[in-house]
Amino acid sequence: MTQILTAADYRDPARRLVEPGVWDFIEGGAEDERTVAANLRAFDRVRLRPRVLAGVSEVDTAVSLFGREYTTPIGVAPVAYQRLIDADGEVATAKGAGAAGALFVVAMFASRTIEDIAAASSSGLWLQLYWLRRRDVLQSMAERAEAAGYDAIVLTVDVPRMGRRWRDMRNGFTIGGDVAAVNIEAGVMAAAHERDEGSSAVARHTAATFDPGLAWSDLAWLRGRTRLPLVLKGILTAEDAALAVAHGADAIVVSNHGGRQLDGAVASLDALAEVVDAVGGAIPVLLDGGVRRGADALAALALGARMVLLGRPPLWGLAAEGAEGVAGVLRCATDELAHAMALAGRASLADLDRTVVRNQPTGGEA
């Protein structure tokens, strides 16, 4: 393998090891993938403002959320069916995140049981849920997460219907082999395993099982069935951020689903300041979408994020080197963050504010 210096160094080895249709499922986005590209361009436009003679001899990247301290503010976003790329799947990811002292948000459609994932973890875990028509499934998952020691429930709110992911449609992508969403009864997941050329089985499953009528008033039902904090993932506007606070959310993840939902949606980073201002410090704000290096994390943290989550890069590490690869991705990004913080003259995350960055939009893009 090429010498590993950055998280991106895991990408090419991973691509050689992952089946092409699965690779498209991981890397692809909605339609023309404009928002996938916009997430990356948003960070490219940011310019950092170094400070000198700041006396920063040591840097502390620790952060606390919901009573748990993490070594790094760079965590792992929820991605389903990780056994498609590694035999140990989410168990390996949990081990890698734990070794790096990072948060791991476990997907509802994980291919290992949430209990096995918890047993493998030495750091914090949150459980991500989609709002299914079957509310008994939601309740069961929330109860199991609480019993297994998870620290929060993350409700993904930006999928009333699945984005049109043309790569998956052209590939007739189907969850195959012995990989399955093992935490949910097989009947609920059946459509994800039924191949139909020219369409995505995952999209058909979403249409059949997700409740598109989810509204703000429904959140009270879930709040009444778990003592865990409730995090809403998929917020991109000040209006929805204010409503999240008003309806009792305990945190927000600014996210466009990695560019996999509405193609042409605003980049996560470009939405961050608006959401942070709307929240006004009432609850923590996290971000995912386009973070590829420590300097990206620095920009998001300076603009008000408490933590950033990586989606695709940990999967590159998982495919290339299993748990060690996941840990390697997170350590590379955290080392880069600490380096950038030192050169910006900031010794801890508490020292970060918007004076760290200066945005330089190009091409008239907002």
Short mmCIF file of N, CA and C in Angstrom, two decimals, residues 84-218:
data_model
loop_
_atom_site.label_atom_id
_atom_site.label_comp_id
_atom_site.label_asym_id
_atom_site.label_seq_id
_atom_site.Cartn_x
_atom_site.Cartn_y
_atom_site.Cartn_z
N LEU A 84 -20.77 -5.00 3.52
CA LEU A 84 -20.55 -5.03 2.08
C LEU A 84 -19.09 -4.79 1.74
N ILE A 85 -18.35 -4.15 2.65
CA ILE A 85 -16.95 -3.83 2.34
C ILE A 85 -15.96 -4.46 3.30
N ASP A 86 -16.42 -5.04 4.39
CA ASP A 86 -15.51 -5.70 5.34
C ASP A 86 -16.31 -6.75 6.09
N ALA A 87 -15.72 -7.91 6.28
CA ALA A 87 -16.45 -9.03 6.90
C ALA A 87 -16.94 -8.71 8.30
N ASP A 88 -16.19 -7.90 9.05
CA ASP A 88 -16.60 -7.54 10.40
C ASP A 88 -17.51 -6.32 10.44
N GLY A 89 -17.59 -5.59 9.34
CA GLY A 89 -18.53 -4.48 9.23
C GLY A 89 -18.43 -3.48 10.36
N GLU A 90 -19.59 -3.16 10.92
CA GLU A 90 -19.67 -2.11 11.93
C GLU A 90 -18.92 -2.44 13.22
N VAL A 91 -18.70 -3.72 13.48
CA VAL A 91 -17.89 -4.07 14.66
C VAL A 91 -16.46 -3.56 14.48
N ALA A 92 -15.93 -3.71 13.28
CA ALA A 92 -14.59 -3.19 13.01
C ALA A 92 -14.57 -1.67 13.09
N THR A 93 -15.60 -1.02 12.57
CA THR A 93 -15.66 0.44 12.65
C THR A 93 -15.72 0.90 14.09
N ALA A 94 -16.48 0.20 14.92
CA ALA A 94 -16.55 0.56 16.34
C ALA A 94 -15.20 0.41 17.00
N LYS A 95 -14.48 -0.64 16.67
CA LYS A 95 -13.14 -0.82 17.25
C LYS A 95 -12.21 0.30 16.81
N GLY A 96 -12.27 0.65 15.52
CA GLY A 96 -11.41 1.71 15.01
C GLY A 96 -11.73 3.06 15.61
N ALA A 97 -13.02 3.39 15.70
CA ALA A 97 -13.41 4.66 16.31
C ALA A 97 -13.01 4.70 17.77
N GLY A 98 -13.18 3.59 18.46
CA GLY A 98 -12.77 3.55 19.86
C GLY A 98 -11.28 3.76 20.04
N ALA A 99 -10.48 3.13 19.18
CA ALA A 99 -9.03 3.29 19.26
C ALA A 99 -8.61 4.74 19.05
N ALA A 100 -9.40 5.50 18.27
CA ALA A 100 -9.09 6.90 18.01
C ALA A 100 -9.77 7.84 19.00
N GLY A 101 -10.56 7.30 19.93
CA GLY A 101 -11.27 8.13 20.88
C GLY A 101 -12.38 8.94 20.26
N ALA A 102 -13.04 8.38 19.24
CA ALA A 102 -14.01 9.13 18.44
C ALA A 102 -15.42 8.59 18.60
N LEU A 103 -16.39 9.45 18.36
CA LEU A 103 -17.80 9.07 18.30
C LEU A 103 -18.06 8.25 17.05
N PHE A 104 -18.90 7.22 17.17
CA PHE A 104 -19.38 6.44 16.04
C PHE A 104 -20.90 6.47 16.08
N VAL A 105 -21.52 7.01 15.04
CA VAL A 105 -22.97 7.00 14.90
C VAL A 105 -23.35 5.77 14.08
N VAL A 106 -24.01 4.83 14.70
CA VAL A 106 -24.33 3.53 14.09
C VAL A 106 -25.63 3.66 13.30
N ALA A 107 -25.63 3.16 12.08
CA ALA A 107 -26.79 3.26 11.21
C ALA A 107 -27.88 2.27 11.60
N MET A 108 -29.11 2.69 11.42
CA MET A 108 -30.26 1.81 11.66
C MET A 108 -30.13 0.52 10.87
N PHE A 109 -29.65 0.64 9.62
CA PHE A 109 -29.51 -0.53 8.76
C PHE A 109 -28.10 -1.11 8.83
N ALA A 110 -27.55 -1.12 10.02
CA ALA A 110 -26.25 -1.76 10.24
C ALA A 110 -26.35 -3.25 9.95
N SER A 111 -25.23 -3.81 9.52
CA SER A 111 -25.19 -5.23 9.19
C SER A 111 -24.61 -6.07 10.32
N ARG A 112 -24.40 -5.48 11.47
CA ARG A 112 -24.08 -6.19 12.72
C ARG A 112 -25.06 -5.71 13.78
N THR A 113 -25.34 -6.53 14.77
CA THR A 113 -26.33 -6.13 15.78
C THR A 113 -25.80 -4.95 16.59
N ILE A 114 -26.71 -4.13 17.04
CA ILE A 114 -26.29 -2.97 17.82
C ILE A 114 -25.65 -3.40 19.14
N GLU A 115 -26.02 -4.58 19.63
CA GLU A 115 -25.39 -5.09 20.84
C GLU A 115 -23.95 -5.53 20.58
N ASP A 116 -23.71 -6.22 19.48
CA ASP A 116 -22.34 -6.61 19.15
C ASP A 116 -21.46 -5.39 18.90
N ILE A 117 -22.01 -4.38 18.27
CA ILE A 117 -21.26 -3.15 18.03
C ILE A 117 -20.90 -2.49 19.35
N ALA A 118 -21.85 -2.44 20.27
CA ALA A 118 -21.59 -1.84 21.59
C ALA A 118 -20.51 -2.62 22.33
N ALA A 119 -20.54 -3.94 22.23
CA ALA A 119 -19.55 -4.76 22.94
C ALA A 119 -18.14 -4.51 22.40
N ALA A 120 -18.04 -4.11 21.14
CA ALA A 120 -16.73 -3.88 20.52
C ALA A 120 -16.21 -2.47 20.72
N SER A 121 -17.06 -1.59 21.22
CA SER A 121 -16.71 -0.17 21.29
C SER A 121 -16.04 0.19 22.61
N SER A 122 -15.04 1.07 22.53
CA SER A 122 -14.43 1.64 23.74
C SER A 122 -14.62 3.14 23.77
N SER A 123 -15.55 3.64 22.96
CA SER A 123 -15.85 5.06 22.93
C SER A 123 -17.36 5.22 22.86
N GLY A 124 -17.84 6.42 22.57
CA GLY A 124 -19.27 6.67 22.56
C GLY A 124 -19.94 6.23 21.28
N LEU A 125 -21.19 5.78 21.41
CA LEU A 125 -22.01 5.37 20.28
C LEU A 125 -23.34 6.10 20.32
N TRP A 126 -23.80 6.56 19.17
CA TRP A 126 -25.16 7.03 18.99
C TRP A 126 -25.82 6.13 17.96
N LEU A 127 -27.14 5.97 18.03
CA LEU A 127 -27.86 5.15 17.06
C LEU A 127 -28.71 6.04 16.17
N GLN A 128 -28.51 5.89 14.85
CA GLN A 128 -29.28 6.63 13.86
C GLN A 128 -30.53 5.85 13.47
N LEU A 129 -31.65 6.55 13.35
CA LEU A 129 -32.91 5.94 12.93
C LEU A 129 -33.52 6.72 11.77
N TYR A 130 -34.24 6.01 10.91
CA TYR A 130 -35.17 6.62 9.97
C TYR A 130 -36.58 6.42 10.51
N TRP A 131 -37.49 7.30 10.08
CA TRP A 131 -38.87 7.19 10.54
C TRP A 131 -39.63 6.24 9.62
N LEU A 132 -39.85 5.03 10.12
CA LEU A 132 -40.54 4.01 9.34
C LEU A 132 -42.05 4.08 9.58
N ARG A 133 -42.79 3.50 8.65
CA ARG A 133 -44.23 3.37 8.87
C ARG A 133 -44.50 2.50 10.10
N ARG A 134 -43.62 1.55 10.35
CA ARG A 134 -43.76 0.65 11.51
C ARG A 134 -43.13 1.31 12.75
N ARG A 135 -43.95 2.00 13.54
CA ARG A 135 -43.42 2.69 14.71
C ARG A 135 -42.94 1.72 15.78
N ASP A 136 -43.48 0.49 15.77
CA ASP A 136 -43.01 -0.48 16.74
C ASP A 136 -41.54 -0.82 16.52
N VAL A 137 -41.09 -0.76 15.25
CA VAL A 137 -39.67 -1.00 14.97
C VAL A 137 -38.83 0.13 15.55
N LEU A 138 -39.26 1.36 15.39
CA LEU A 138 -38.55 2.50 15.97
C LEU A 138 -38.45 2.37 17.48
N GLN A 139 -39.56 2.04 18.10
CA GLN A 139 -39.57 1.93 19.56
C GLN A 139 -38.63 0.82 20.02
N SER A 140 -38.66 -0.31 19.35
CA SER A 140 -37.78 -1.42 19.72
C SER A 140 -36.31 -1.03 19.59
N MET A 141 -35.96 -0.37 18.49
CA MET A 141 -34.57 0.04 18.28
C MET A 141 -34.12 1.02 19.34
N ALA A 142 -34.97 1.99 19.67
CA ALA A 142 -34.61 2.97 20.70
C ALA A 142 -34.43 2.29 22.06
N GLU A 143 -35.30 1.36 22.39
CA GLU A 143 -35.19 0.66 23.66
C GLU A 143 -33.91 -0.18 23.72
N ARG A 144 -33.61 -0.86 22.62
CA ARG A 144 -32.38 -1.67 22.58
C ARG A 144 -31.13 -0.80 22.70
N ALA A 145 -31.14 0.35 22.04
CA ALA A 145 -29.99 1.25 22.12
C ALA A 145 -29.77 1.72 23.55
N GLU A 146 -30.83 2.07 24.20
CA GLU A 146 -30.72 2.52 25.59
C GLU A 146 -30.16 1.41 26.47
N ALA A 147 -30.67 0.20 26.28
CA ALA A 147 -30.21 -0.93 27.09
C ALA A 147 -28.75 -1.28 26.81
N ALA A 148 -28.29 -1.05 25.58
CA ALA A 148 -26.92 -1.40 25.19
C ALA A 148 -25.91 -0.31 25.52
N GLY A 149 -26.37 0.82 26.06
CA GLY A 149 -25.44 1.86 26.48
C GLY A 149 -25.15 2.93 25.46
N TYR A 150 -25.97 3.05 24.44
CA TYR A 150 -25.79 4.15 23.48
C TYR A 150 -26.11 5.47 24.17
N ASP A 151 -25.51 6.54 23.67
CA ASP A 151 -25.62 7.84 24.34
C ASP A 151 -26.68 8.75 23.75
N ALA A 152 -27.17 8.46 22.55
CA ALA A 152 -28.15 9.34 21.91
C ALA A 152 -28.83 8.61 20.77
N ILE A 153 -29.99 9.12 20.38
CA ILE A 153 -30.70 8.70 19.18
C ILE A 153 -30.58 9.82 18.15
N VAL A 154 -30.20 9.45 16.94
CA VAL A 154 -30.07 10.40 15.84
C VAL A 154 -31.17 10.09 14.83
N LEU A 155 -32.12 10.99 14.69
CA LEU A 155 -33.19 10.80 13.74
C LEU A 155 -32.84 11.55 12.45
N THR A 156 -32.69 10.80 11.36
CA THR A 156 -32.42 11.41 10.06
C THR A 156 -33.75 11.90 9.49
N VAL A 157 -33.83 13.23 9.23
CA VAL A 157 -35.12 13.84 8.90
C VAL A 157 -35.22 14.32 7.46
N ASP A 158 -34.21 14.02 6.63
CA ASP A 158 -34.20 14.56 5.27
C ASP A 158 -34.53 13.51 4.20
N VAL A 159 -35.23 12.44 4.60
CA VAL A 159 -35.55 11.38 3.63
C VAL A 159 -37.05 11.06 3.66
N PRO A 160 -37.91 12.04 3.32
CA PRO A 160 -39.32 11.67 3.13
C PRO A 160 -39.48 10.76 1.92
N ARG A 161 -38.52 10.89 0.99
CA ARG A 161 -38.34 9.94 -0.10
C ARG A 161 -36.85 9.95 -0.43
N MET A 162 -36.37 8.88 -1.00
CA MET A 162 -34.94 8.79 -1.28
C MET A 162 -34.58 9.60 -2.52
N GLY A 163 -33.42 10.26 -2.47
CA GLY A 163 -32.90 10.95 -3.63
C GLY A 163 -32.68 9.97 -4.78
N ARG A 164 -32.79 10.49 -5.99
CA ARG A 164 -32.61 9.64 -7.17
C ARG A 164 -31.12 9.47 -7.43
N ARG A 165 -30.61 8.32 -7.06
CA ARG A 165 -29.18 8.04 -7.16
C ARG A 165 -28.94 7.22 -8.43
N TRP A 166 -28.57 7.93 -9.46
CA TRP A 166 -28.52 7.32 -10.79
C TRP A 166 -27.49 6.20 -10.88
N ARG A 167 -26.40 6.32 -10.15
CA ARG A 167 -25.42 5.21 -10.19
C ARG A 167 -26.09 3.91 -9.74
N ASP A 168 -26.81 3.97 -8.62
CA ASP A 168 -27.45 2.77 -8.09
C ASP A 168 -28.54 2.26 -9.03
N MET A 169 -29.27 3.17 -9.64
CA MET A 169 -30.33 2.77 -10.55
C MET A 169 -29.75 2.06 -11.77
N ARG A 170 -28.69 2.62 -12.32
CA ARG A 170 -28.08 2.00 -13.50
C ARG A 170 -27.46 0.65 -13.17
N ASN A 171 -26.97 0.52 -11.94
CA ASN A 171 -26.36 -0.75 -11.52
C ASN A 171 -27.39 -1.77 -11.05
N GLY A 172 -28.65 -1.37 -10.95
CA GLY A 172 -29.63 -2.25 -10.34
C GLY A 172 -29.21 -2.67 -8.94
N PHE A 173 -28.70 -1.70 -8.16
CA PHE A 173 -28.05 -2.03 -6.90
C PHE A 173 -29.01 -2.73 -5.94
N THR A 174 -28.52 -3.81 -5.37
CA THR A 174 -29.30 -4.65 -4.45
C THR A 174 -28.39 -5.10 -3.32
N ILE A 175 -28.93 -5.17 -2.11
CA ILE A 175 -28.16 -5.71 -0.99
C ILE A 175 -28.14 -7.23 -1.14
N GLY A 176 -26.96 -7.79 -1.43
CA GLY A 176 -26.87 -9.20 -1.77
C GLY A 176 -26.04 -10.00 -0.79
N GLY A 177 -25.87 -11.26 -1.14
CA GLY A 177 -25.08 -12.17 -0.31
C GLY A 177 -25.71 -12.36 1.06
N ASP A 178 -24.85 -12.50 2.07
CA ASP A 178 -25.37 -12.70 3.43
C ASP A 178 -25.43 -11.40 4.21
N VAL A 179 -25.31 -10.26 3.51
CA VAL A 179 -25.38 -8.96 4.16
C VAL A 179 -26.85 -8.57 4.32
N ALA A 180 -27.20 -8.09 5.51
CA ALA A 180 -28.58 -7.68 5.78
C ALA A 180 -28.58 -6.69 6.93
N ALA A 181 -29.68 -5.95 7.03
CA ALA A 181 -29.89 -5.07 8.19
C ALA A 181 -30.40 -5.94 9.33
N VAL A 182 -29.48 -6.49 10.10
CA VAL A 182 -29.80 -7.59 11.01
C VAL A 182 -30.56 -7.15 12.25
N ASN A 183 -30.70 -5.85 12.47
CA ASN A 183 -31.40 -5.38 13.66
C ASN A 183 -32.90 -5.26 13.46
N ILE A 184 -33.35 -5.52 12.24
CA ILE A 184 -34.75 -5.34 11.89
C ILE A 184 -35.26 -6.63 11.28
N GLU A 185 -36.50 -6.98 11.57
CA GLU A 185 -37.04 -8.25 11.08
C GLU A 185 -36.99 -8.31 9.56
N ALA A 186 -36.74 -9.50 9.05
CA ALA A 186 -36.47 -9.69 7.62
C ALA A 186 -37.60 -9.20 6.74
N GLY A 187 -38.84 -9.35 7.18
CA GLY A 187 -39.97 -8.93 6.37
C GLY A 187 -39.98 -7.45 6.08
N VAL A 188 -39.53 -6.65 7.04
CA VAL A 188 -39.49 -5.21 6.84
C VAL A 188 -38.44 -4.84 5.81
N MET A 189 -37.38 -5.64 5.72
CA MET A 189 -36.24 -5.32 4.86
C MET A 189 -36.27 -6.04 3.52
N ALA A 190 -37.31 -6.82 3.23
CA ALA A 190 -37.29 -7.73 2.09
C ALA A 190 -37.01 -7.01 0.77
N ALA A 191 -37.60 -5.84 0.57
CA ALA A 191 -37.46 -5.16 -0.72
C ALA A 191 -36.03 -4.77 -1.03
N ALA A 192 -35.21 -4.59 -0.01
CA ALA A 192 -33.81 -4.21 -0.24
C ALA A 192 -33.00 -5.32 -0.88
N HIS A 193 -33.54 -6.56 -0.87
CA HIS A 193 -32.82 -7.72 -1.38
C HIS A 193 -33.41 -8.24 -2.69
N GLU A 194 -34.37 -7.52 -3.26
CA GLU A 194 -35.06 -7.97 -4.48
C GLU A 194 -34.55 -7.17 -5.67
N ARG A 195 -33.82 -7.82 -6.55
CA ARG A 195 -33.19 -7.13 -7.68
C ARG A 195 -34.20 -6.85 -8.79
N ASP A 196 -34.07 -5.66 -9.37
CA ASP A 196 -34.87 -5.28 -10.53
C ASP A 196 -33.99 -4.39 -11.40
N GLU A 197 -33.62 -4.90 -12.56
CA GLU A 197 -32.70 -4.16 -13.42
C GLU A 197 -33.22 -2.74 -13.70
N GLY A 198 -32.32 -1.78 -13.60
CA GLY A 198 -32.69 -0.40 -13.90
C GLY A 198 -33.26 0.36 -12.73
N SER A 199 -33.29 -0.26 -11.56
CA SER A 199 -33.77 0.46 -10.39
C SER A 199 -32.96 0.02 -9.17
N SER A 200 -33.01 0.83 -8.14
CA SER A 200 -32.28 0.56 -6.90
C SER A 200 -33.20 -0.13 -5.91
N ALA A 201 -32.77 -1.29 -5.41
CA ALA A 201 -33.55 -1.99 -4.40
C ALA A 201 -33.64 -1.17 -3.12
N VAL A 202 -32.59 -0.43 -2.81
CA VAL A 202 -32.61 0.41 -1.61
C VAL A 202 -33.68 1.49 -1.75
N ALA A 203 -33.79 2.09 -2.93
CA ALA A 203 -34.83 3.10 -3.15
C ALA A 203 -36.22 2.50 -3.05
N ARG A 204 -36.42 1.31 -3.61
CA ARG A 204 -37.74 0.68 -3.53
C ARG A 204 -38.08 0.35 -2.08
N HIS A 205 -37.09 -0.11 -1.34
CA HIS A 205 -37.32 -0.39 0.08
C HIS A 205 -37.72 0.88 0.82
N THR A 206 -37.02 1.98 0.53
CA THR A 206 -37.34 3.25 1.19
C THR A 206 -38.78 3.65 0.91
N ALA A 207 -39.18 3.57 -0.36
CA ALA A 207 -40.54 3.96 -0.73
C ALA A 207 -41.58 3.10 -0.02
N ALA A 208 -41.26 1.85 0.22
CA ALA A 208 -42.23 0.93 0.82
C ALA A 208 -42.30 1.06 2.33
N THR A 209 -41.22 1.45 2.98
CA THR A 209 -41.17 1.34 4.44
C THR A 209 -41.04 2.67 5.18
N PHE A 210 -40.51 3.73 4.55
CA PHE A 210 -40.37 5.01 5.22
C PHE A 210 -41.72 5.74 5.22
N ASP A 211 -41.96 6.51 6.27
CA ASP A 211 -43.19 7.29 6.37
C ASP A 211 -42.93 8.70 5.85
N PRO A 212 -43.43 9.06 4.66
CA PRO A 212 -43.15 10.38 4.10
C PRO A 212 -43.94 11.49 4.78
N GLY A 213 -44.88 11.14 5.65
CA GLY A 213 -45.70 12.14 6.31
C GLY A 213 -45.14 12.65 7.62
N LEU A 214 -43.91 12.29 7.94
CA LEU A 214 -43.30 12.73 9.20
C LEU A 214 -43.37 14.25 9.32
N ALA A 215 -43.84 14.72 10.48
CA ALA A 215 -43.97 16.15 10.74
C ALA A 215 -43.38 16.47 12.11
N TRP A 216 -43.18 17.77 12.35
CA TRP A 216 -42.59 18.19 13.63
C TRP A 216 -43.38 17.66 14.81
N SER A 217 -44.69 17.61 14.70
CA SER A 217 -45.52 17.16 15.81
C SER A 217 -45.29 15.70 16.16
N ASP A 218 -44.75 14.91 15.23
CA ASP A 218 -44.50 13.49 15.49
C ASP A 218 -43.33 13.26 16.43
#
